[in-house]
Amino acid sequence: MADRTLAELRNRVLGRLKVLAAGEVANAADTAFVEATIADVNEKLRDKQICFWEDSGYPPAIFQDLAWYVACHCADEYMEEGEASSFRSKNEERSLAELRRLTASTERTDMPTRADFF
């Protein structure tokens, strides 16, 4: 499956925040704000060694969780303080944990490993 686009991610984030309904198009101010937030979030995730994707294309496997995580970073702009706090507490840690799990570079094993020293 092909990568998802920046526009798709932006619209999904705005949908999560209940700013856009299905099929609606974001206005210029929402587009600029959310796309800037996406770029900032990608940089933060790169610092945490989670983000391996380009800013213009998003792997389908991480798309939904990334949309939730970005929406948490946009919540203050579109929600009242209490509602935004509740939204973040429900979604931020879960979506970040899932992004970490999906982008982990090491496979998990049930067997212990032994190092050989020469």
Coordinates of C-alpha atoms in Angstrom, one line a residue:
M1 CA 0.0 0.0 0.0
A2 CA 1.3 3.5 -0.9
D3 CA 2.2 6.1 1.7
R4 CA -0.5 8.4 2.9
T5 CA -0.1 12.1 2.1
L6 CA 0.4 15.2 4.2
A7 CA -3.1 16.4 3.2
E8 CA -4.6 13.1 4.3
L9 CA -2.9 13.3 7.7
R10 CA -3.9 16.9 8.1
N11 CA -7.6 16.1 7.4
R12 CA -7.5 13.1 9.7
V13 CA -6.1 15.2 12.5
L14 CA -8.8 17.8 12.0
G15 CA -11.4 15.0 11.9
R16 CA -10.1 13.6 15.2
L17 CA -10.6 17.1 16.7
K18 CA -14.1 17.3 15.2
V19 CA -13.2 20.4 13.1
L20 CA -13.8 18.7 9.8
A21 CA -16.6 16.3 8.9
A22 CA -16.0 13.6 6.2
G23 CA -15.5 15.1 2.8
E24 CA -14.9 18.7 4.0
V25 CA -11.8 20.6 3.1
A26 CA -9.6 22.5 5.6
N27 CA -9.4 26.3 5.4
A28 CA -6.1 28.1 4.9
A29 CA -5.6 28.9 8.6
D30 CA -6.3 25.4 9.8
T31 CA -4.1 24.0 7.0
A32 CA -1.1 26.2 8.0
F33 CA -1.5 25.5 11.7
V34 CA -1.9 21.7 11.5
E35 CA 0.8 21.2 8.9
A36 CA 3.2 23.3 11.0
T37 CA 2.3 21.1 14.0
I38 CA 2.8 18.0 12.0
A39 CA 6.3 19.1 11.1
D40 CA 7.1 20.0 14.8
V41 CA 5.8 16.6 15.9
N42 CA 7.9 14.8 13.3
E43 CA 11.0 16.6 14.6
K44 CA 10.2 15.6 18.2
L45 CA 9.7 12.0 17.1
R46 CA 13.0 12.1 15.2
D47 CA 14.7 13.3 18.4
K48 CA 13.2 10.3 20.2
Q49 CA 14.3 8.0 17.3
I50 CA 10.8 7.1 16.5
C51 CA 10.2 9.0 13.2
F52 CA 11.8 7.4 10.1
W53 CA 9.3 8.8 7.5
E54 CA 9.5 11.9 5.3
D55 CA 7.3 14.9 6.1
S56 CA 5.4 14.5 2.9
G57 CA 4.5 10.7 3.1
Y58 CA 3.3 8.5 6.0
P59 CA 3.4 4.7 6.1
P60 CA -0.1 3.3 6.5
A61 CA 0.9 1.3 9.6
I62 CA 1.6 4.4 11.7
F63 CA -1.0 6.7 10.1
Q64 CA -3.9 6.4 12.6
D65 CA -1.7 6.6 15.7
L66 CA 0.3 9.5 14.3
A67 CA -3.0 11.3 13.6
W68 CA -4.1 10.8 17.2
Y69 CA -0.7 12.0 18.5
V70 CA -0.7 15.1 16.3
A71 CA -4.3 15.8 17.3
C72 CA -3.2 15.9 21.0
H73 CA -0.7 18.6 20.1
C74 CA -3.4 20.6 18.3
A75 CA -6.1 20.2 20.9
D76 CA -5.5 23.5 22.7
E77 CA -6.2 25.4 19.5
Y78 CA -9.6 23.8 18.9
M79 CA -10.9 22.8 22.3
E80 CA -11.6 24.4 25.7
E81 CA -8.8 23.9 28.3
G82 CA -10.6 21.1 30.2
E83 CA -11.7 19.3 27.0
A84 CA -8.2 19.5 25.5
S85 CA -6.6 18.1 28.7
S86 CA -9.1 15.2 28.8
F87 CA -8.5 14.5 25.1
R88 CA -4.7 14.4 25.6
S89 CA -4.9 12.3 28.7
K90 CA -7.0 9.7 26.8
N91 CA -5.0 9.6 23.6
E92 CA -1.4 11.0 23.9
E93 CA 0.3 8.2 25.9
R94 CA -1.5 5.4 24.1
S95 CA -0.7 6.8 20.6
L96 CA 2.9 7.5 21.5
A97 CA 3.4 4.0 22.9
E98 CA 1.9 2.5 19.8
L99 CA 4.2 4.6 17.6
R100 CA 7.1 3.4 19.6
R101 CA 6.0 -0.3 19.3
L102 CA 5.4 0.0 15.5
T103 CA 8.7 1.7 14.8
A104 CA 10.9 -0.4 17.2
S105 CA 14.1 -1.4 15.3
T106 CA 14.8 -4.5 17.4
E107 CA 12.8 -7.6 17.3
R108 CA 11.6 -9.0 20.6
T109 CA 12.6 -12.5 21.6
D110 CA 11.5 -14.9 24.3
M111 CA 15.0 -16.5 24.5
P112 CA 17.8 -14.8 26.3
T113 CA 20.9 -14.0 24.2
R114 CA 24.5 -14.8 25.1
A115 CA 27.4 -12.7 24.1
D116 CA 30.6 -14.5 23.1
F117 CA 33.8 -12.7 24.0
F118 CA 37.1 -13.6 22.3

